[in-house]
Amino acid sequence: MAFTLTSTAFVNGATLPPAQVYSGMGQTGGNLSPPLRWDGAPAGTRSFVVTLYDPDAPTGSGWWHWVVINIPADVASLPEGAGSGKAGLPDGALQIRTDFGVAGYGGAAPPPGRVHRYIFTVTALDVPKLEVPADASPALIGFMLNHHRLSSAQLTALYGTSR
């Protein structure tokens, strides 16, 4: 069985719904993390990490919108709003600081112009938790993921404004 990531809020390649768009920086969205579900995790999975990354942000290094680590291996979904304080995260899960400077979900907020890709990724790890400080950077999490990754599944949404 393939490792897959899906959402009931949008399908792969579709436009990110207004509920998942940032509220601020010129955007008027709901800033709710979408419901996510993953299936087919590889044998040996001991925990998961969920991230949201915009590789098209004009920073030279993209933009991290959401990072959740230490999701227990027996969890296969996150409800809408789990990253926004509207629904709970699984016991033991920890949200890490994003490029907005705080922990938690930050929705799409591209500058006017081209459409950006928002890549949701769930990564299966071979460790029960990542031993990192609570104020770890997304770069540190990425480094740790590369050392403990068993497999990843992705779901990409698109969003852009022309104002």
Short mmCIF file of N, CA and C in Angstrom, two decimals, residues 27-124:
data_model
loop_
_atom_site.label_atom_id
_atom_site.label_comp_id
_atom_site.label_asym_id
_atom_site.label_seq_id
_atom_site.Cartn_x
_atom_site.Cartn_y
_atom_site.Cartn_z
N GLN A 27 -4.25 39.44 3.66
CA GLN A 27 -5.13 38.30 3.39
C GLN A 27 -6.32 38.34 4.35
N THR A 28 -7.44 37.75 3.93
CA THR A 28 -8.63 37.75 4.79
C THR A 28 -9.20 36.35 4.97
N GLY A 29 -8.33 35.39 5.14
CA GLY A 29 -8.78 34.02 5.30
C GLY A 29 -9.09 33.64 6.73
N GLY A 30 -9.45 32.38 6.91
CA GLY A 30 -9.81 31.85 8.22
C GLY A 30 -8.62 31.38 9.05
N ASN A 31 -7.47 31.19 8.40
CA ASN A 31 -6.25 30.72 9.04
C ASN A 31 -6.45 29.44 9.86
N LEU A 32 -7.23 28.53 9.31
CA LEU A 32 -7.46 27.22 9.94
C LEU A 32 -6.61 26.16 9.26
N SER A 33 -5.89 25.39 10.05
CA SER A 33 -5.19 24.26 9.45
C SER A 33 -6.24 23.30 8.90
N PRO A 34 -5.98 22.71 7.73
CA PRO A 34 -6.98 21.81 7.14
C PRO A 34 -7.02 20.45 7.82
N PRO A 35 -8.13 19.74 7.65
CA PRO A 35 -8.14 18.36 8.12
C PRO A 35 -7.21 17.54 7.23
N LEU A 36 -6.39 16.71 7.83
CA LEU A 36 -5.45 15.87 7.08
C LEU A 36 -5.58 14.43 7.54
N ARG A 37 -5.41 13.52 6.58
CA ARG A 37 -5.46 12.09 6.89
C ARG A 37 -4.38 11.39 6.08
N TRP A 38 -3.66 10.47 6.72
CA TRP A 38 -2.65 9.70 6.00
C TRP A 38 -2.91 8.22 6.18
N ASP A 39 -2.55 7.47 5.16
CA ASP A 39 -2.75 6.02 5.12
C ASP A 39 -1.52 5.36 4.53
N GLY A 40 -1.29 4.12 4.91
CA GLY A 40 -0.22 3.33 4.32
C GLY A 40 1.16 3.64 4.86
N ALA A 41 1.25 4.06 6.11
CA ALA A 41 2.57 4.34 6.70
C ALA A 41 3.43 3.08 6.65
N PRO A 42 4.72 3.25 6.45
CA PRO A 42 5.59 2.08 6.35
C PRO A 42 5.76 1.35 7.68
N ALA A 43 6.08 0.09 7.58
CA ALA A 43 6.39 -0.71 8.78
C ALA A 43 7.56 -0.06 9.51
N GLY A 44 7.50 -0.09 10.81
CA GLY A 44 8.58 0.49 11.61
C GLY A 44 8.37 1.95 11.96
N THR A 45 7.25 2.53 11.51
CA THR A 45 6.97 3.93 11.84
C THR A 45 6.78 4.06 13.35
N ARG A 46 7.50 5.04 13.94
CA ARG A 46 7.40 5.26 15.39
C ARG A 46 6.83 6.63 15.72
N SER A 47 6.78 7.53 14.74
CA SER A 47 6.13 8.83 14.92
C SER A 47 6.01 9.50 13.56
N PHE A 48 5.27 10.63 13.55
CA PHE A 48 5.07 11.40 12.32
C PHE A 48 5.39 12.87 12.57
N VAL A 49 5.71 13.55 11.48
CA VAL A 49 5.85 15.01 11.46
C VAL A 49 4.99 15.51 10.32
N VAL A 50 4.26 16.60 10.55
CA VAL A 50 3.48 17.25 9.50
C VAL A 50 4.05 18.64 9.28
N THR A 51 4.28 18.99 8.02
CA THR A 51 4.79 20.32 7.69
C THR A 51 3.97 20.93 6.55
N LEU A 52 4.03 22.25 6.49
CA LEU A 52 3.48 23.00 5.36
C LEU A 52 4.55 23.98 4.93
N TYR A 53 4.92 23.91 3.65
CA TYR A 53 6.04 24.69 3.12
C TYR A 53 5.66 25.32 1.78
N ASP A 54 6.04 26.58 1.61
CA ASP A 54 5.85 27.31 0.34
C ASP A 54 7.23 27.49 -0.30
N PRO A 55 7.57 26.67 -1.31
CA PRO A 55 8.87 26.81 -1.95
C PRO A 55 8.97 28.04 -2.86
N ASP A 56 7.84 28.69 -3.12
CA ASP A 56 7.81 29.82 -4.05
C ASP A 56 7.91 31.18 -3.38
N ALA A 57 7.99 31.20 -2.04
CA ALA A 57 8.10 32.47 -1.32
C ALA A 57 9.38 33.18 -1.77
N PRO A 58 9.31 34.50 -1.94
CA PRO A 58 10.47 35.24 -2.45
C PRO A 58 11.51 35.53 -1.35
N THR A 59 12.03 34.47 -0.75
CA THR A 59 12.99 34.62 0.34
C THR A 59 14.35 34.04 0.00
N GLY A 60 14.42 33.24 -1.04
CA GLY A 60 15.65 32.51 -1.34
C GLY A 60 15.68 31.15 -0.66
N SER A 61 14.79 30.95 0.32
CA SER A 61 14.76 29.67 1.03
C SER A 61 13.34 29.17 1.28
N GLY A 62 12.35 29.76 0.62
CA GLY A 62 10.97 29.33 0.83
C GLY A 62 10.42 29.86 2.15
N TRP A 63 9.26 29.31 2.55
CA TRP A 63 8.61 29.78 3.79
C TRP A 63 7.92 28.61 4.46
N TRP A 64 8.25 28.37 5.76
CA TRP A 64 7.64 27.32 6.55
C TRP A 64 6.39 27.89 7.21
N HIS A 65 5.24 27.32 6.89
CA HIS A 65 3.94 27.78 7.40
C HIS A 65 3.43 26.97 8.59
N TRP A 66 3.93 25.74 8.74
CA TRP A 66 3.43 24.90 9.83
C TRP A 66 4.37 23.74 10.04
N VAL A 67 4.67 23.42 11.30
CA VAL A 67 5.52 22.29 11.65
C VAL A 67 4.96 21.66 12.93
N VAL A 68 4.57 20.39 12.84
CA VAL A 68 4.08 19.64 14.00
C VAL A 68 4.93 18.38 14.10
N ILE A 69 5.58 18.21 15.24
CA ILE A 69 6.45 17.04 15.44
C ILE A 69 5.87 16.13 16.52
N ASN A 70 6.46 14.95 16.61
CA ASN A 70 6.16 13.99 17.69
C ASN A 70 4.69 13.54 17.69
N ILE A 71 4.12 13.40 16.51
CA ILE A 71 2.77 12.84 16.40
C ILE A 71 2.91 11.32 16.58
N PRO A 72 2.21 10.74 17.54
CA PRO A 72 2.36 9.30 17.81
C PRO A 72 2.06 8.43 16.58
N ALA A 73 2.72 7.30 16.52
CA ALA A 73 2.58 6.39 15.37
C ALA A 73 1.19 5.83 15.21
N ASP A 74 0.37 5.82 16.26
CA ASP A 74 -0.98 5.29 16.14
C ASP A 74 -2.00 6.34 15.70
N VAL A 75 -1.54 7.54 15.39
CA VAL A 75 -2.41 8.62 14.90
C VAL A 75 -2.28 8.68 13.38
N ALA A 76 -3.41 8.82 12.69
CA ALA A 76 -3.39 8.88 11.23
C ALA A 76 -4.16 10.07 10.67
N SER A 77 -4.44 11.07 11.51
CA SER A 77 -5.16 12.24 11.02
C SER A 77 -5.02 13.40 12.00
N LEU A 78 -5.26 14.59 11.48
CA LEU A 78 -5.38 15.80 12.29
C LEU A 78 -6.68 16.48 11.88
N PRO A 79 -7.50 16.91 12.84
CA PRO A 79 -8.76 17.57 12.49
C PRO A 79 -8.52 19.01 12.03
N GLU A 80 -9.49 19.57 11.33
CA GLU A 80 -9.40 20.97 10.94
C GLU A 80 -9.22 21.82 12.18
N GLY A 81 -8.31 22.76 12.11
CA GLY A 81 -8.06 23.66 13.22
C GLY A 81 -7.08 23.15 14.26
N ALA A 82 -6.52 21.95 14.08
CA ALA A 82 -5.59 21.40 15.07
C ALA A 82 -4.36 22.30 15.23
N GLY A 83 -3.93 22.93 14.17
CA GLY A 83 -2.77 23.82 14.24
C GLY A 83 -3.13 25.24 14.56
N SER A 84 -4.43 25.52 14.68
CA SER A 84 -4.91 26.89 14.88
C SER A 84 -5.55 27.10 16.24
N GLY A 85 -5.45 26.10 17.11
CA GLY A 85 -6.04 26.22 18.43
C GLY A 85 -7.54 26.00 18.46
N LYS A 86 -8.12 25.56 17.35
CA LYS A 86 -9.57 25.32 17.28
C LYS A 86 -9.93 23.86 17.53
N ALA A 87 -8.93 22.99 17.46
CA ALA A 87 -9.10 21.56 17.74
C ALA A 87 -7.79 21.08 18.36
N GLY A 88 -7.85 19.99 19.07
CA GLY A 88 -6.67 19.53 19.76
C GLY A 88 -5.68 18.78 18.88
N LEU A 89 -4.44 18.85 19.29
CA LEU A 89 -3.39 18.01 18.70
C LEU A 89 -3.31 16.72 19.50
N PRO A 90 -2.79 15.66 18.92
CA PRO A 90 -2.62 14.41 19.67
C PRO A 90 -1.70 14.61 20.88
N ASP A 91 -1.91 13.83 21.91
CA ASP A 91 -1.04 13.88 23.09
C ASP A 91 0.41 13.68 22.65
N GLY A 92 1.28 14.54 23.13
CA GLY A 92 2.71 14.44 22.83
C GLY A 92 3.15 15.24 21.63
N ALA A 93 2.22 15.61 20.75
CA ALA A 93 2.58 16.38 19.55
C ALA A 93 2.96 17.80 19.96
N LEU A 94 3.87 18.38 19.21
CA LEU A 94 4.38 19.71 19.53
C LEU A 94 4.49 20.53 18.25
N GLN A 95 3.92 21.73 18.27
CA GLN A 95 4.07 22.65 17.14
C GLN A 95 5.36 23.45 17.33
N ILE A 96 6.10 23.60 16.26
CA ILE A 96 7.39 24.28 16.26
C ILE A 96 7.23 25.65 15.59
N ARG A 97 8.08 26.57 15.98
CA ARG A 97 8.10 27.92 15.40
C ARG A 97 8.18 27.85 13.87
N THR A 98 7.39 28.68 13.23
CA THR A 98 7.39 28.77 11.76
C THR A 98 8.14 30.03 11.33
N ASP A 99 8.13 30.31 10.04
CA ASP A 99 8.76 31.52 9.55
C ASP A 99 7.94 32.78 9.87
N PHE A 100 6.74 32.61 10.42
CA PHE A 100 5.98 33.75 10.94
C PHE A 100 6.54 34.17 12.30
N GLY A 101 7.41 33.34 12.89
CA GLY A 101 8.04 33.66 14.17
C GLY A 101 7.37 33.04 15.38
N VAL A 102 6.28 32.32 15.17
CA VAL A 102 5.55 31.68 16.27
C VAL A 102 5.19 30.25 15.88
N ALA A 103 4.89 29.45 16.88
CA ALA A 103 4.43 28.10 16.62
C ALA A 103 2.96 28.13 16.22
N GLY A 104 2.54 27.18 15.42
CA GLY A 104 1.15 27.09 14.98
C GLY A 104 1.02 27.27 13.48
N TYR A 105 -0.16 27.00 13.01
CA TYR A 105 -0.46 27.09 11.58
C TYR A 105 -0.54 28.54 11.13
N GLY A 106 0.11 28.83 10.03
CA GLY A 106 0.00 30.13 9.35
C GLY A 106 -0.36 29.85 7.91
N GLY A 107 -1.54 30.23 7.49
CA GLY A 107 -2.03 29.92 6.15
C GLY A 107 -1.32 30.67 5.04
N ALA A 108 -1.78 30.43 3.83
CA ALA A 108 -1.20 31.05 2.63
C ALA A 108 -1.26 32.57 2.73
N ALA A 109 -0.16 33.22 2.37
CA ALA A 109 -0.09 34.68 2.42
C ALA A 109 0.92 35.20 1.41
N PRO A 110 0.78 34.82 0.14
CA PRO A 110 1.79 35.24 -0.83
C PRO A 110 1.65 36.71 -1.20
N PRO A 111 2.74 37.33 -1.63
CA PRO A 111 2.61 38.68 -2.14
C PRO A 111 1.83 38.63 -3.46
N PRO A 112 1.26 39.76 -3.88
CA PRO A 112 0.54 39.77 -5.15
C PRO A 112 1.43 39.30 -6.30
N GLY A 113 0.81 38.63 -7.24
CA GLY A 113 1.56 38.15 -8.40
C GLY A 113 1.27 36.71 -8.69
N ARG A 114 2.30 35.92 -8.79
CA ARG A 114 2.14 34.54 -9.22
C ARG A 114 1.55 33.63 -8.15
N VAL A 115 1.05 32.53 -8.60
CA VAL A 115 0.48 31.50 -7.73
C VAL A 115 1.62 30.75 -7.04
N HIS A 116 1.44 30.47 -5.76
CA HIS A 116 2.43 29.72 -4.98
C HIS A 116 1.91 28.31 -4.71
N ARG A 117 2.86 27.40 -4.52
CA ARG A 117 2.54 26.02 -4.12
C ARG A 117 2.67 25.90 -2.61
N TYR A 118 1.68 25.30 -1.99
CA TYR A 118 1.68 25.05 -0.55
C TYR A 118 1.71 23.54 -0.37
N ILE A 119 2.86 23.03 0.07
CA ILE A 119 3.09 21.59 0.12
C ILE A 119 2.94 21.09 1.55
N PHE A 120 1.88 20.33 1.76
CA PHE A 120 1.65 19.65 3.04
C PHE A 120 2.37 18.31 2.94
N THR A 121 3.16 17.98 3.95
CA THR A 121 3.91 16.73 3.96
C THR A 121 3.73 16.05 5.30
N VAL A 122 3.48 14.75 5.26
CA VAL A 122 3.54 13.94 6.47
C VAL A 122 4.74 13.02 6.27
N THR A 123 5.59 12.96 7.30
CA THR A 123 6.79 12.15 7.24
C THR A 123 6.75 11.11 8.35
N ALA A 124 6.95 9.87 7.98
CA ALA A 124 7.03 8.77 8.94
C ALA A 124 8.48 8.65 9.39
#
